[in-house]
PDB file of C-alpha atoms and ligand atoms in Angstrom:
ATOM      1  CA  UNK A   1      56.702   5.907  24.083  1.00 48.00           C
ATOM      2  CA  UNK A   2      54.496   8.781  23.001  1.00 52.00           C
ATOM      3  CA  UNK A   3      53.782   6.799  19.609  1.00 51.00           C
ATOM      4  CA  UNK A   4      52.423   3.921  21.781  1.00 52.00           C
ATOM      5  CA  UNK A   5      50.275   6.241  24.030  1.00 53.00           C
ATOM      6  CA  UNK A   6      48.687   7.933  20.753  1.00 50.00           C
ATOM      7  CA  UNK A   7      47.892   4.790  19.141  1.00 51.00           C
ATOM      8  CA  UNK A   8      46.408   3.336  22.325  1.00 51.00           C
ATOM      9  CA  UNK A   9      44.319   6.392  22.530  1.00 54.00           C
ATOM     10  CA  UNK A  10      43.432   6.289  18.895  1.00 55.00           C
ATOM     11  CA  UNK A  11      42.782   2.443  18.844  1.00 57.00           C
ATOM     12  CA  UNK A  12      39.161   2.519  20.452  1.00 61.00           C
ATOM     13  CA  UNK A  13      38.244   5.258  18.169  1.00 66.00           C
ATOM     14  CA  UNK A  14      39.557   3.333  15.115  1.00 73.00           C
ATOM     15  CA  UNK A  15      37.735   0.179  16.026  1.00 78.00           C
ATOM     16  CA  UNK A  16      34.517   2.160  16.331  1.00 79.00           C
ATOM     17  CA  UNK A  17      35.173   3.604  12.964  1.00 81.00           C
ATOM     18  CA  UNK A  18      35.649   0.054  11.636  1.00 81.00           C
ATOM     19  CA  UNK A  19      32.516  -1.127  13.373  1.00 81.00           C
ATOM     20  CA  UNK A  20      30.579   1.805  11.775  1.00 81.00           C
ATOM     21  CA  UNK A  21      31.913   1.158   8.354  1.00 80.00           C
ATOM     22  CA  UNK A  22      30.999  -2.666   8.644  1.00 81.00           C
ATOM     23  CA  UNK A  23      27.721  -1.700   9.899  1.00 80.00           C
ATOM     24  CA  UNK A  24      27.215   0.600   6.806  1.00 82.00           C
ATOM     25  CA  UNK A  25      28.256  -2.003   4.445  1.00 82.00           C
ATOM     26  CA  UNK A  26      25.844  -4.491   6.033  1.00 85.00           C
ATOM     27  CA  UNK A  27      23.283  -1.858   5.659  1.00 85.00           C
ATOM     28  CA  UNK A  28      24.261  -1.211   1.961  1.00 87.00           C
ATOM     29  CA  UNK A  29      24.149  -4.849   1.345  1.00 88.00           C
ATOM     30  CA  UNK A  30      20.679  -5.303   2.756  1.00 85.00           C
ATOM     31  CA  UNK A  31      19.442  -2.460   0.676  1.00 85.00           C
ATOM     32  CA  UNK A  32      20.885  -3.815  -2.324  1.00 86.00           C
ATOM     33  CA  UNK A  33      19.354  -7.326  -1.553  1.00 85.00           C
ATOM     34  CA  UNK A  34      15.989  -5.794  -1.171  1.00 83.00           C
ATOM     35  CA  UNK A  35      16.238  -3.921  -4.652  1.00 85.00           C
ATOM     36  CA  UNK A  36      17.321  -7.070  -6.353  1.00 88.00           C
ATOM     37  CA  UNK A  37      14.367  -8.992  -4.852  1.00 88.00           C
ATOM     38  CA  UNK A  38      12.111  -6.265  -5.957  1.00 90.00           C
ATOM     39  CA  UNK A  39      13.314  -6.380  -9.494  1.00 91.00           C
ATOM     40  CA  UNK A  40      13.117 -10.101  -9.582  1.00 92.00           C
ATOM     41  CA  UNK A  41       9.493  -9.631  -8.185  1.00 91.00           C
ATOM     42  CA  UNK A  42       8.466  -7.286 -10.835  1.00 92.00           C
ATOM     43  CA  UNK A  43       9.999  -9.222 -13.739  1.00 93.00           C
ATOM     44  CA  UNK A  44       8.137 -12.255 -12.585  1.00 91.00           C
ATOM     45  CA  UNK A  45       4.897 -10.482 -12.112  1.00 90.00           C
ATOM     46  CA  UNK A  46       5.099  -8.956 -15.574  1.00 93.00           C
ATOM     47  CA  UNK A  47       6.080 -12.154 -17.187  1.00 93.00           C
ATOM     48  CA  UNK A  48       2.809 -14.024 -16.190  1.00 90.00           C
ATOM     49  CA  UNK A  49       0.256 -11.728 -18.116  1.00 92.00           C
ATOM     50  CA  UNK A  50       2.758 -10.942 -21.012  1.00 95.00           C
ATOM     51  CA  UNK A  51       3.315 -14.890 -21.410  1.00 96.00           C
ATOM     52  CA  UNK A  52      -0.642 -15.235 -21.237  1.00 95.00           C
ATOM     53  CA  UNK A  53      -1.114 -12.688 -23.887  1.00 96.00           C
ATOM     54  CA  UNK A  54       1.388 -14.252 -26.216  1.00 97.00           C
ATOM     55  CA  UNK A  55      -0.022 -17.664 -25.870  1.00 96.00           C
ATOM     56  CA  UNK A  56      -3.692 -16.261 -26.378  1.00 96.00           C
ATOM     57  CA  UNK A  57      -2.841 -14.324 -29.381  1.00 95.00           C
ATOM     58  CA  UNK A  58      -1.373 -17.548 -31.027  1.00 96.00           C
ATOM     59  CA  UNK A  59      -4.775 -19.250 -30.000  1.00 96.00           C
ATOM     60  CA  UNK A  60      -6.636 -16.561 -31.864  1.00 95.00           C
ATOM     61  CA  UNK A  61      -4.620 -17.143 -34.825  1.00 94.00           C
ATOM     62  CA  UNK A  62      -5.112 -20.645 -34.709  1.00 94.00           C
ATOM     63  CA  UNK A  63      -8.863 -20.445 -34.264  1.00 93.00           C
ATOM     64  CA  UNK A  64      -9.539 -17.953 -37.061  1.00 87.00           C
ATOM     65  CA  UNK A  65     -12.158 -19.913 -38.564  1.00 92.00           C
ATOM     66  CA  UNK A  66     -13.967 -20.448 -35.319  1.00 95.00           C
ATOM     67  CA  UNK A  67     -15.580 -17.197 -34.403  1.00 94.00           C
ATOM     68  CA  UNK A  68     -16.733 -18.414 -30.892  1.00 95.00           C
ATOM     69  CA  UNK A  69     -13.455 -19.440 -29.963  1.00 95.00           C
ATOM     70  CA  UNK A  70     -11.981 -16.296 -31.063  1.00 95.00           C
ATOM     71  CA  UNK A  71     -14.446 -14.252 -28.953  1.00 95.00           C
ATOM     72  CA  UNK A  72     -13.592 -16.361 -25.994  1.00 96.00           C
ATOM     73  CA  UNK A  73      -9.757 -15.998 -26.342  1.00 96.00           C
ATOM     74  CA  UNK A  74     -10.310 -12.228 -26.985  1.00 95.00           C
ATOM     75  CA  UNK A  75     -12.136 -12.008 -23.640  1.00 96.00           C
ATOM     76  CA  UNK A  76      -9.142 -13.605 -21.803  1.00 95.00           C
ATOM     77  CA  UNK A  77      -6.824 -11.383 -23.507  1.00 96.00           C
ATOM     78  CA  UNK A  78      -8.735  -8.332 -22.267  1.00 95.00           C
ATOM     79  CA  UNK A  79      -8.583  -9.777 -18.761  1.00 92.00           C
ATOM     80  CA  UNK A  80      -4.722 -10.263 -19.000  1.00 93.00           C
ATOM     81  CA  UNK A  81      -4.264  -6.775 -20.505  1.00 94.00           C
ATOM     82  CA  UNK A  82      -6.243  -5.333 -17.562  1.00 92.00           C
ATOM     83  CA  UNK A  83      -4.153  -7.186 -15.157  1.00 90.00           C
ATOM     84  CA  UNK A  84      -0.847  -5.645 -16.691  1.00 93.00           C
ATOM     85  CA  UNK A  85      -2.402  -2.168 -16.821  1.00 93.00           C
ATOM     86  CA  UNK A  86      -3.311  -2.456 -13.063  1.00 91.00           C
ATOM     87  CA  UNK A  87       0.268  -3.561 -12.238  1.00 93.00           C
ATOM     88  CA  UNK A  88       1.896  -0.993 -14.126  1.00 94.00           C
ATOM     89  CA  UNK A  89      -0.215   1.780 -12.742  1.00 92.00           C
ATOM     90  CA  UNK A  90       0.350   0.551  -9.161  1.00 93.00           C
ATOM     91  CA  UNK A  91       4.209   0.279  -9.939  1.00 94.00           C
ATOM     92  CA  UNK A  92       3.916   4.055 -10.906  1.00 93.00           C
ATOM     93  CA  UNK A  93       1.970   4.809  -7.822  1.00 92.00           C
ATOM     94  CA  UNK A  94       4.389   3.096  -5.675  1.00 93.00           C
ATOM     95  CA  UNK A  95       7.378   4.862  -7.147  1.00 92.00           C
ATOM     96  CA  UNK A  96       5.483   7.964  -6.938  1.00 91.00           C
ATOM     97  CA  UNK A  97       4.758   7.945  -3.245  1.00 92.00           C
ATOM     98  CA  UNK A  98       8.292   6.869  -2.628  1.00 91.00           C
ATOM     99  CA  UNK A  99      10.005   9.766  -4.515  1.00 90.00           C
ATOM    100  CA  UNK A 100       7.816  12.646  -3.848  1.00 87.00           C
ATOM    101  CA  UNK A 101       7.835  14.323  -0.460  1.00 89.00           C
ATOM    102  CA  UNK A 102       4.098  14.453   0.243  1.00 87.00           C
ATOM    103  CA  UNK A 103       4.651  17.487   2.610  1.00 85.00           C
ATOM    104  CA  UNK A 104       5.780  19.750  -0.331  1.00 88.00           C
ATOM    105  CA  UNK A 105       2.094  20.041  -1.358  1.00 89.00           C
ATOM    106  CA  UNK A 106       0.468  19.427   2.049  1.00 93.00           C
ATOM    107  CA  UNK A 107      -2.761  21.047   2.678  1.00 94.00           C
ATOM    108  CA  UNK A 108      -5.628  20.423   4.916  1.00 95.00           C
ATOM    109  CA  UNK A 109      -7.709  17.647   3.460  1.00 96.00           C
ATOM    110  CA  UNK A 110     -11.366  17.273   4.435  1.00 96.00           C
ATOM    111  CA  UNK A 111     -11.775  13.429   5.924  1.00 97.00           C
ATOM    112  CA  UNK A 112     -15.452  13.331   4.769  1.00 96.00           C
ATOM    113  CA  UNK A 113     -14.254  13.973   1.109  1.00 97.00           C
ATOM    114  CA  UNK A 114     -11.608  11.262   1.203  1.00 97.00           C
ATOM    115  CA  UNK A 115     -14.089   8.844   2.468  1.00 97.00           C
ATOM    116  CA  UNK A 116     -16.640   9.652   0.048  1.00 97.00           C
ATOM    117  CA  UNK A 117     -14.146   9.322  -2.652  1.00 97.00           C
ATOM    118  CA  UNK A 118     -13.014   5.970  -1.325  1.00 97.00           C
ATOM    119  CA  UNK A 119     -16.391   4.855  -1.409  1.00 97.00           C
ATOM    120  CA  UNK A 120     -17.208   5.952  -4.936  1.00 97.00           C
ATOM    121  CA  UNK A 121     -14.232   4.148  -6.248  1.00 95.00           C
ATOM    122  CA  UNK A 122     -15.510   0.825  -4.785  1.00 95.00           C
ATOM    123  CA  UNK A 123     -19.254   1.426  -5.458  1.00 96.00           C
ATOM    124  CA  UNK A 124     -19.280  -0.875  -8.565  1.00 95.00           C
ATOM    125  CA  UNK A 125     -17.260  -3.808  -6.948  1.00 94.00           C
ATOM    126  CA  UNK A 126     -19.405  -3.610  -3.691  1.00 97.00           C
ATOM    127  CA  UNK A 127     -22.729  -3.308  -5.725  1.00 97.00           C
ATOM    128  CA  UNK A 128     -22.243  -6.574  -7.657  1.00 96.00           C
ATOM    129  CA  UNK A 129     -21.411  -8.412  -4.410  1.00 97.00           C
ATOM    130  CA  UNK A 130     -24.311  -6.626  -2.360  1.00 98.00           C
ATOM    131  CA  UNK A 131     -21.844  -5.221   0.154  1.00 98.00           C
ATOM    132  CA  UNK A 132     -23.239  -2.217   2.056  1.00 98.00           C
ATOM    133  CA  UNK A 133     -20.744   0.564   2.815  1.00 98.00           C
ATOM    134  CA  UNK A 134     -21.284   2.981   5.634  1.00 97.00           C
ATOM    135  CA  UNK A 135     -19.294   6.045   6.977  1.00 96.00           C
ATOM    136  CA  UNK A 136     -19.463   7.833  10.308  1.00 95.00           C
ATOM    137  CA  UNK A 137     -17.789  10.384  12.328  1.00 91.00           C
ATOM    138  CA  UNK A 138     -16.081  12.152   9.472  1.00 87.00           C
ATOM    139  CA  UNK A 139     -17.863  15.475   9.975  1.00 91.00           C
ATOM    140  CA  UNK A 140     -15.554  18.635  10.608  1.00 91.00           C
ATOM    141  CA  UNK A 141     -12.240  16.439  10.601  1.00 95.00           C
ATOM    142  CA  UNK A 142      -9.184  17.644   8.611  1.00 95.00           C
ATOM    143  CA  UNK A 143      -5.909  15.910   8.069  1.00 95.00           C
ATOM    144  CA  UNK A 144      -2.842  17.402   6.951  1.00 94.00           C
ATOM    145  CA  UNK A 145      -1.054  15.936   3.775  1.00 95.00           C
ATOM    146  CA  UNK A 146      -1.046  15.384   0.122  1.00 95.00           C
ATOM    147  CA  UNK A 147      -4.485  15.155  -1.173  1.00 95.00           C
ATOM    148  CA  UNK A 148      -3.744  12.594  -4.044  1.00 93.00           C
ATOM    149  CA  UNK A 149      -1.679  10.328  -1.790  1.00 95.00           C
ATOM    150  CA  UNK A 150      -3.996  10.186   0.949  1.00 96.00           C
ATOM    151  CA  UNK A 151      -6.907   9.272  -1.413  1.00 96.00           C
ATOM    152  CA  UNK A 152      -4.925   6.586  -2.911  1.00 95.00           C
ATOM    153  CA  UNK A 153      -4.010   5.129   0.525  1.00 97.00           C
ATOM    154  CA  UNK A 154      -7.822   5.171   1.881  1.00 98.00           C
ATOM    155  CA  UNK A 155      -9.070   4.006  -1.385  1.00 96.00           C
ATOM    156  CA  UNK A 156      -6.812   0.898  -1.265  1.00 96.00           C
ATOM    157  CA  UNK A 157      -8.037  -0.067   2.060  1.00 98.00           C
ATOM    158  CA  UNK A 158     -11.699   0.206   1.253  1.00 98.00           C
ATOM    159  CA  UNK A 159     -10.943  -1.733  -2.041  1.00 96.00           C
ATOM    160  CA  UNK A 160      -9.345  -4.418  -0.087  1.00 96.00           C
ATOM    161  CA  UNK A 161     -12.190  -4.657   2.329  1.00 98.00           C
ATOM    162  CA  UNK A 162     -14.693  -5.227  -0.517  1.00 97.00           C
ATOM    163  CA  UNK A 163     -12.366  -7.672  -2.392  1.00 94.00           C
ATOM    164  CA  UNK A 164     -11.674  -9.876   0.583  1.00 96.00           C
ATOM    165  CA  UNK A 165     -15.284 -10.062   2.004  1.00 97.00           C
ATOM    166  CA  UNK A 166     -18.025 -12.468   1.090  1.00 96.00           C
ATOM    167  CA  UNK A 167     -21.436 -11.252  -0.651  1.00 97.00           C
ATOM    168  CA  UNK A 168     -24.004  -9.432   1.668  1.00 98.00           C
ATOM    169  CA  UNK A 169     -21.638  -8.202   4.227  1.00 98.00           C
ATOM    170  CA  UNK A 170     -20.831  -4.660   5.538  1.00 98.00           C
ATOM    171  CA  UNK A 171     -17.970  -2.471   5.109  1.00 98.00           C
ATOM    172  CA  UNK A 172     -17.708   0.276   7.776  1.00 98.00           C
ATOM    173  CA  UNK A 173     -15.411   3.438   7.653  1.00 98.00           C
ATOM    174  CA  UNK A 174     -15.357   5.285  11.109  1.00 98.00           C
ATOM    175  CA  UNK A 175     -13.189   8.468  11.816  1.00 97.00           C
ATOM    176  CA  UNK A 176     -12.359   9.994  15.017  1.00 96.00           C
ATOM    177  CA  UNK A 177      -9.804  12.512  16.635  1.00 94.00           C
ATOM    178  CA  UNK A 178      -7.361  11.237  19.109  1.00 93.00           C
ATOM    179  CA  UNK A 179      -5.201  13.318  21.409  1.00 87.00           C
ATOM    180  CA  UNK A 180      -1.499  12.605  22.006  1.00 77.00           C
ATOM    181  CA  UNK A 181       1.241  14.638  23.482  1.00 76.00           C
ATOM    182  CA  UNK A 182       2.897  15.444  20.036  1.00 73.00           C
ATOM    183  CA  UNK A 183      -0.435  16.796  18.752  1.00 79.00           C
ATOM    184  CA  UNK A 184      -3.913  15.523  17.651  1.00 89.00           C
ATOM    185  CA  UNK A 185      -4.288  12.735  15.306  1.00 94.00           C
ATOM    186  CA  UNK A 186      -7.096  11.556  13.116  1.00 96.00           C
ATOM    187  CA  UNK A 187      -7.942   7.848  12.927  1.00 97.00           C
ATOM    188  CA  UNK A 188      -9.723   6.295  10.027  1.00 98.00           C
ATOM    189  CA  UNK A 189     -10.639   2.757  10.547  1.00 98.00           C
ATOM    190  CA  UNK A 190     -11.932   0.514   7.853  1.00 98.00           C
ATOM    191  CA  UNK A 191     -13.756  -2.451   9.073  1.00 98.00           C
ATOM    192  CA  UNK A 192     -14.911  -5.554   7.085  1.00 98.00           C
ATOM    193  CA  UNK A 193     -16.679  -8.710   7.900  1.00 98.00           C
ATOM    194  CA  UNK A 194     -14.438 -10.688   5.458  1.00 97.00           C
ATOM    195  CA  UNK A 195     -11.891 -13.765   5.438  1.00 96.00           C
ATOM    196  CA  UNK A 196      -9.578 -11.991   7.989  1.00 97.00           C
ATOM    197  CA  UNK A 197      -5.761 -12.539   8.231  1.00 97.00           C
ATOM    198  CA  UNK A 198      -3.718 -14.843  10.384  1.00 96.00           C
ATOM    199  CA  UNK A 199      -1.564 -13.797  12.994  1.00 95.00           C
ATOM    200  CA  UNK A 200       1.353 -15.132  10.950  1.00 94.00           C
ATOM    201  CA  UNK A 201       0.402 -13.009   7.986  1.00 95.00           C
ATOM    202  CA  UNK A 202      -0.648  -9.867   9.671  1.00 94.00           C
ATOM    203  CA  UNK A 203       3.150  -8.657   9.829  1.00 88.00           C
ATOM    204  CA  UNK A 204       3.814  -9.468   6.137  1.00 93.00           C
ATOM    205  CA  UNK A 205       0.710  -8.113   4.316  1.00 96.00           C
ATOM    206  CA  UNK A 206       2.402  -4.580   4.113  1.00 96.00           C
ATOM    207  CA  UNK A 207       5.315  -6.204   2.202  1.00 93.00           C
ATOM    208  CA  UNK A 208       5.549  -5.479  -1.570  1.00 93.00           C
ATOM    209  CA  UNK A 209       3.976  -8.312  -3.645  1.00 92.00           C
ATOM    210  CA  UNK A 210       3.063 -10.372  -0.469  1.00 92.00           C
ATOM    211  CA  UNK A 211      -0.387 -11.984  -0.794  1.00 92.00           C
ATOM    212  CA  UNK A 212      -2.029 -14.624   1.529  1.00 93.00           C
ATOM    213  CA  UNK A 213      -3.564 -16.208  -1.418  1.00 91.00           C
ATOM    214  CA  UNK A 214      -2.166 -15.336  -4.818  1.00 84.00           C
ATOM    215  CA  UNK A 215      -4.870 -16.936  -6.784  1.00 83.00           C
ATOM    216  CA  UNK A 216      -7.527 -15.072  -4.860  1.00 82.00           C
ATOM    217  CA  UNK A 217      -5.806 -11.621  -5.100  1.00 81.00           C
ATOM    218  CA  UNK A 218      -5.212 -12.253  -8.944  1.00 78.00           C
ATOM    219  CA  UNK A 219      -8.862 -13.171  -9.299  1.00 79.00           C
ATOM    220  CA  UNK A 220      -9.836  -9.618  -7.838  1.00 79.00           C
ATOM    221  CA  UNK A 221      -7.060  -7.839  -9.958  1.00 78.00           C
ATOM    222  CA  UNK A 222      -5.011  -7.364  -6.901  1.00 85.00           C
ATOM    223  CA  UNK A 223      -1.285  -6.704  -7.527  1.00 90.00           C
ATOM    224  CA  UNK A 224       0.188  -7.140  -3.958  1.00 93.00           C
ATOM    225  CA  UNK A 225       1.418  -3.624  -3.833  1.00 95.00           C
ATOM    226  CA  UNK A 226      -1.858  -1.908  -2.412  1.00 96.00           C
ATOM    227  CA  UNK A 227      -0.923  -2.129   1.240  1.00 97.00           C
ATOM    228  CA  UNK A 228       2.862  -1.487   0.684  1.00 96.00           C
ATOM    229  CA  UNK A 229       1.642   1.993  -0.875  1.00 96.00           C
ATOM    230  CA  UNK A 230      -0.765   2.552   2.172  1.00 97.00           C
ATOM    231  CA  UNK A 231       2.361   1.970   4.617  1.00 97.00           C
ATOM    232  CA  UNK A 232       4.466   4.283   2.828  1.00 96.00           C
ATOM    233  CA  UNK A 233       1.878   7.092   2.495  1.00 96.00           C
ATOM    234  CA  UNK A 234       1.251   6.606   6.186  1.00 97.00           C
ATOM    235  CA  UNK A 235       4.674   6.737   7.300  1.00 95.00           C
ATOM    236  CA  UNK A 236       5.677   9.887   5.035  1.00 94.00           C
ATOM    237  CA  UNK A 237       2.833  11.631   6.639  1.00 94.00           C
ATOM    238  CA  UNK A 238       4.021  11.114  10.102  1.00 93.00           C
ATOM    239  CA  UNK A 239       1.323   8.599  10.607  1.00 95.00           C
ATOM    240  CA  UNK A 240       0.996   4.783  10.514  1.00 96.00           C
ATOM    241  CA  UNK A 241      -1.244   1.964   9.476  1.00 97.00           C
ATOM    242  CA  UNK A 242      -2.044  -0.936  11.610  1.00 97.00           C
ATOM    243  CA  UNK A 243      -4.279  -3.980  11.387  1.00 98.00           C
ATOM    244  CA  UNK A 244      -6.394  -5.873  13.563  1.00 98.00           C
ATOM    245  CA  UNK A 245      -7.979  -9.026  12.453  1.00 97.00           C
ATOM    246  CA  UNK A 246      -9.710 -12.302  13.460  1.00 96.00           C
ATOM    247  CA  UNK A 247      -9.612 -15.162  10.957  1.00 95.00           C
ATOM    248  CA  UNK A 248     -12.890 -15.882   9.308  1.00 93.00           C
ATOM    249  CA  UNK A 249     -14.533 -12.850  11.268  1.00 96.00           C
ATOM    250  CA  UNK A 250     -13.001  -9.808   9.541  1.00 97.00           C
ATOM    251  CA  UNK A 251     -10.327  -7.053   9.660  1.00 98.00           C
ATOM    252  CA  UNK A 252      -9.914  -3.601  10.709  1.00 98.00           C
ATOM    253  CA  UNK A 253      -7.216  -1.513   8.992  1.00 98.00           C
ATOM    254  CA  UNK A 254      -6.555   1.636  10.880  1.00 98.00           C
ATOM    255  CA  UNK A 255      -4.972   4.786   9.289  1.00 98.00           C
ATOM    256  CA  UNK A 256      -3.574   7.391  11.732  1.00 96.00           C
ATOM    257  CA  UNK A 257      -2.567  10.577  10.297  1.00 96.00           C
ATOM    258  CA  UNK A 258      -1.821  14.072  11.713  1.00 93.00           C
ATOM    259  CA  UNK A 259      -4.781  16.408  12.200  1.00 93.00           C
ATOM    260  CA  UNK A 260      -4.540  19.554   9.957  1.00 92.00           C
ATOM    261  CA  UNK A 261      -4.647  21.995  12.724  1.00 79.00           C
ATOM    262  CA  UNK A 262      -1.947  20.263  14.947  1.00 55.00           C
ATOM    263  CA  UNK A 263       0.297  19.665  11.998  1.00 52.00           C
ATOM    264  CA  UNK A 264      -0.021  23.392  10.723  1.00 57.00           C
ATOM    265  CA  UNK A 265       0.729  24.669  14.348  1.00 56.00           C
ATOM    266  CA  UNK A 266       4.020  22.661  14.435  1.00 55.00           C
ATOM    267  CA  UNK A 267       5.122  24.043  10.938  1.00 56.00           C
ATOM    268  CA  UNK A 268       4.411  27.547  12.317  1.00 51.00           C
ATOM    269  CA  UNK A 269       6.614  26.871  15.251  1.00 52.00           C
ATOM    270  CA  UNK A 270       9.467  25.645  13.081  1.00 51.00           C
ATOM    271  CA  UNK A 271       9.043  27.787   9.898  1.00 48.00           C
ATOM    272  CA  UNK A 272      11.994  26.044   8.478  1.00 49.00           C
ATOM    273  CA  UNK A 273      10.338  22.766   8.349  1.00 45.00           C
ATOM    274  CA  UNK A 274       7.298  24.583   6.179  1.00 40.00           C
TER     275      UNK A 274
HETATM  276  P1  ADP B   1      -3.639  -7.073  -3.309  1.00 71.73           P
HETATM  277  O1  ADP B   1      -3.499  -6.370  -4.538  1.00 71.73           O
HETATM  278  O2  ADP B   1      -3.379  -8.534  -3.306  1.00 71.73           O
HETATM  279  O3  ADP B   1      -4.933  -6.911  -2.635  1.00 71.73           O
HETATM  280  P2  ADP B   1      -2.461  -5.634  -1.047  1.00 71.73           P
HETATM  281  O4  ADP B   1      -1.142  -5.215  -0.858  1.00 71.73           O
HETATM  282  O5  ADP B   1      -3.582  -4.403  -0.979  1.00 71.73           O
HETATM  283  O6  ADP B   1      -2.450  -6.520  -2.314  1.00 71.73           O
HETATM  284  O7  ADP B   1      -2.808  -6.685   0.192  1.00 71.73           O
HETATM  285  C1  ADP B   1      -1.938  -7.696   0.429  1.00 71.73           C
HETATM  286  C2  ADP B   1      -2.542  -8.969   0.955  1.00 71.73           C
HETATM  287  O8  ADP B   1      -3.253  -8.872   2.154  1.00 71.73           O
HETATM  288  C3  ADP B   1      -3.967  -9.395  -0.070  1.00 71.73           C
HETATM  289  O9  ADP B   1      -3.549 -10.146  -1.175  1.00 71.73           O
HETATM  290  C4  ADP B   1      -4.730 -10.288   0.936  1.00 71.73           C
HETATM  291  O10 ADP B   1      -4.183 -11.657   1.118  1.00 71.73           O
HETATM  292  C5  ADP B   1      -4.306  -9.562   2.353  1.00 71.73           C
HETATM  293  N1  ADP B   1      -5.357  -8.498   2.556  1.00 71.73           N
HETATM  294  C6  ADP B   1      -5.543  -7.215   2.317  1.00 71.73           C
HETATM  295  N2  ADP B   1      -6.557  -6.562   2.904  1.00 71.73           N
HETATM  296  C7  ADP B   1      -7.290  -7.523   3.435  1.00 71.73           C
HETATM  297  C8  ADP B   1      -8.507  -7.656   4.049  1.00 71.73           C
HETATM  298  N3  ADP B   1      -9.362  -6.584   4.262  1.00 71.73           N
HETATM  299  N4  ADP B   1      -9.091  -8.831   4.564  1.00 71.73           N
HETATM  300  C9  ADP B   1      -8.268 -10.015   4.344  1.00 71.73           C
HETATM  301  N5  ADP B   1      -7.099 -10.028   3.814  1.00 71.73           N
HETATM  302  C10 ADP B   1      -6.658  -8.691   3.244  1.00 71.73           C
END
């Protein structure tokens, strides 16, 4: 009788445990599948430029008595080598933002400096397309975070705005403070007059290696990892990145980050989080 009563009492607990275990297993399987997908994607992305380089080097050897052809093939080898370098660099950046806790080296970072750096990084690409870049509202604003990671995130957004816009358009960067119950945030919005993103693609552009138009992305040296890096940096800083877009009209990517003052106050209230 007692044994029955005990097992009746234990049973619901037991089934919940089993349920938890099953949920854990499903989550573990999901993570494993995502990891396998990522390795498959990386391998595929590496294979393309490596294969091209191998074919081109053969072509150079076969054309050794035709200096013009050699020069042409060598030029294409250089493009493929640059593609490979970009890809490896972005993979390193992604793994770095995934593995380092950004708040270990957090400091107040001036928004005007981050914006100036991002504009500098894109000045050449924008210049060749006669795209004008303008920034506003950044004075006296500070975000709280890892300077290098924040610069990489904003740089990626501005780079995309330039890459996915036609010639003679405008890229605007606007910053402002927004108040919320949890503390003040800074929003930095990057607006372009480019090709835009469809409703269906909007949710997916933050996935690793997802590109709306792979050929166009490759042509601009894109790797499909930029927005995944931005999303990770935003989240690990307690912020977020959102996109508004109208196809054929342009896009606005908004990076919301904790304001330096507010984040510091929180850290002081909970010194163990410091
Ligand atoms: P990529 O290296 O291909 O630019 P990202 O992760 O930065 O990779 O972006 C993923 C995809 O999202 C791009 O290939 C492009 O299709 C789309 N995208 C990103 N930014 C913009 C933008 N400002 N305007 C239009 N499409 C964009």
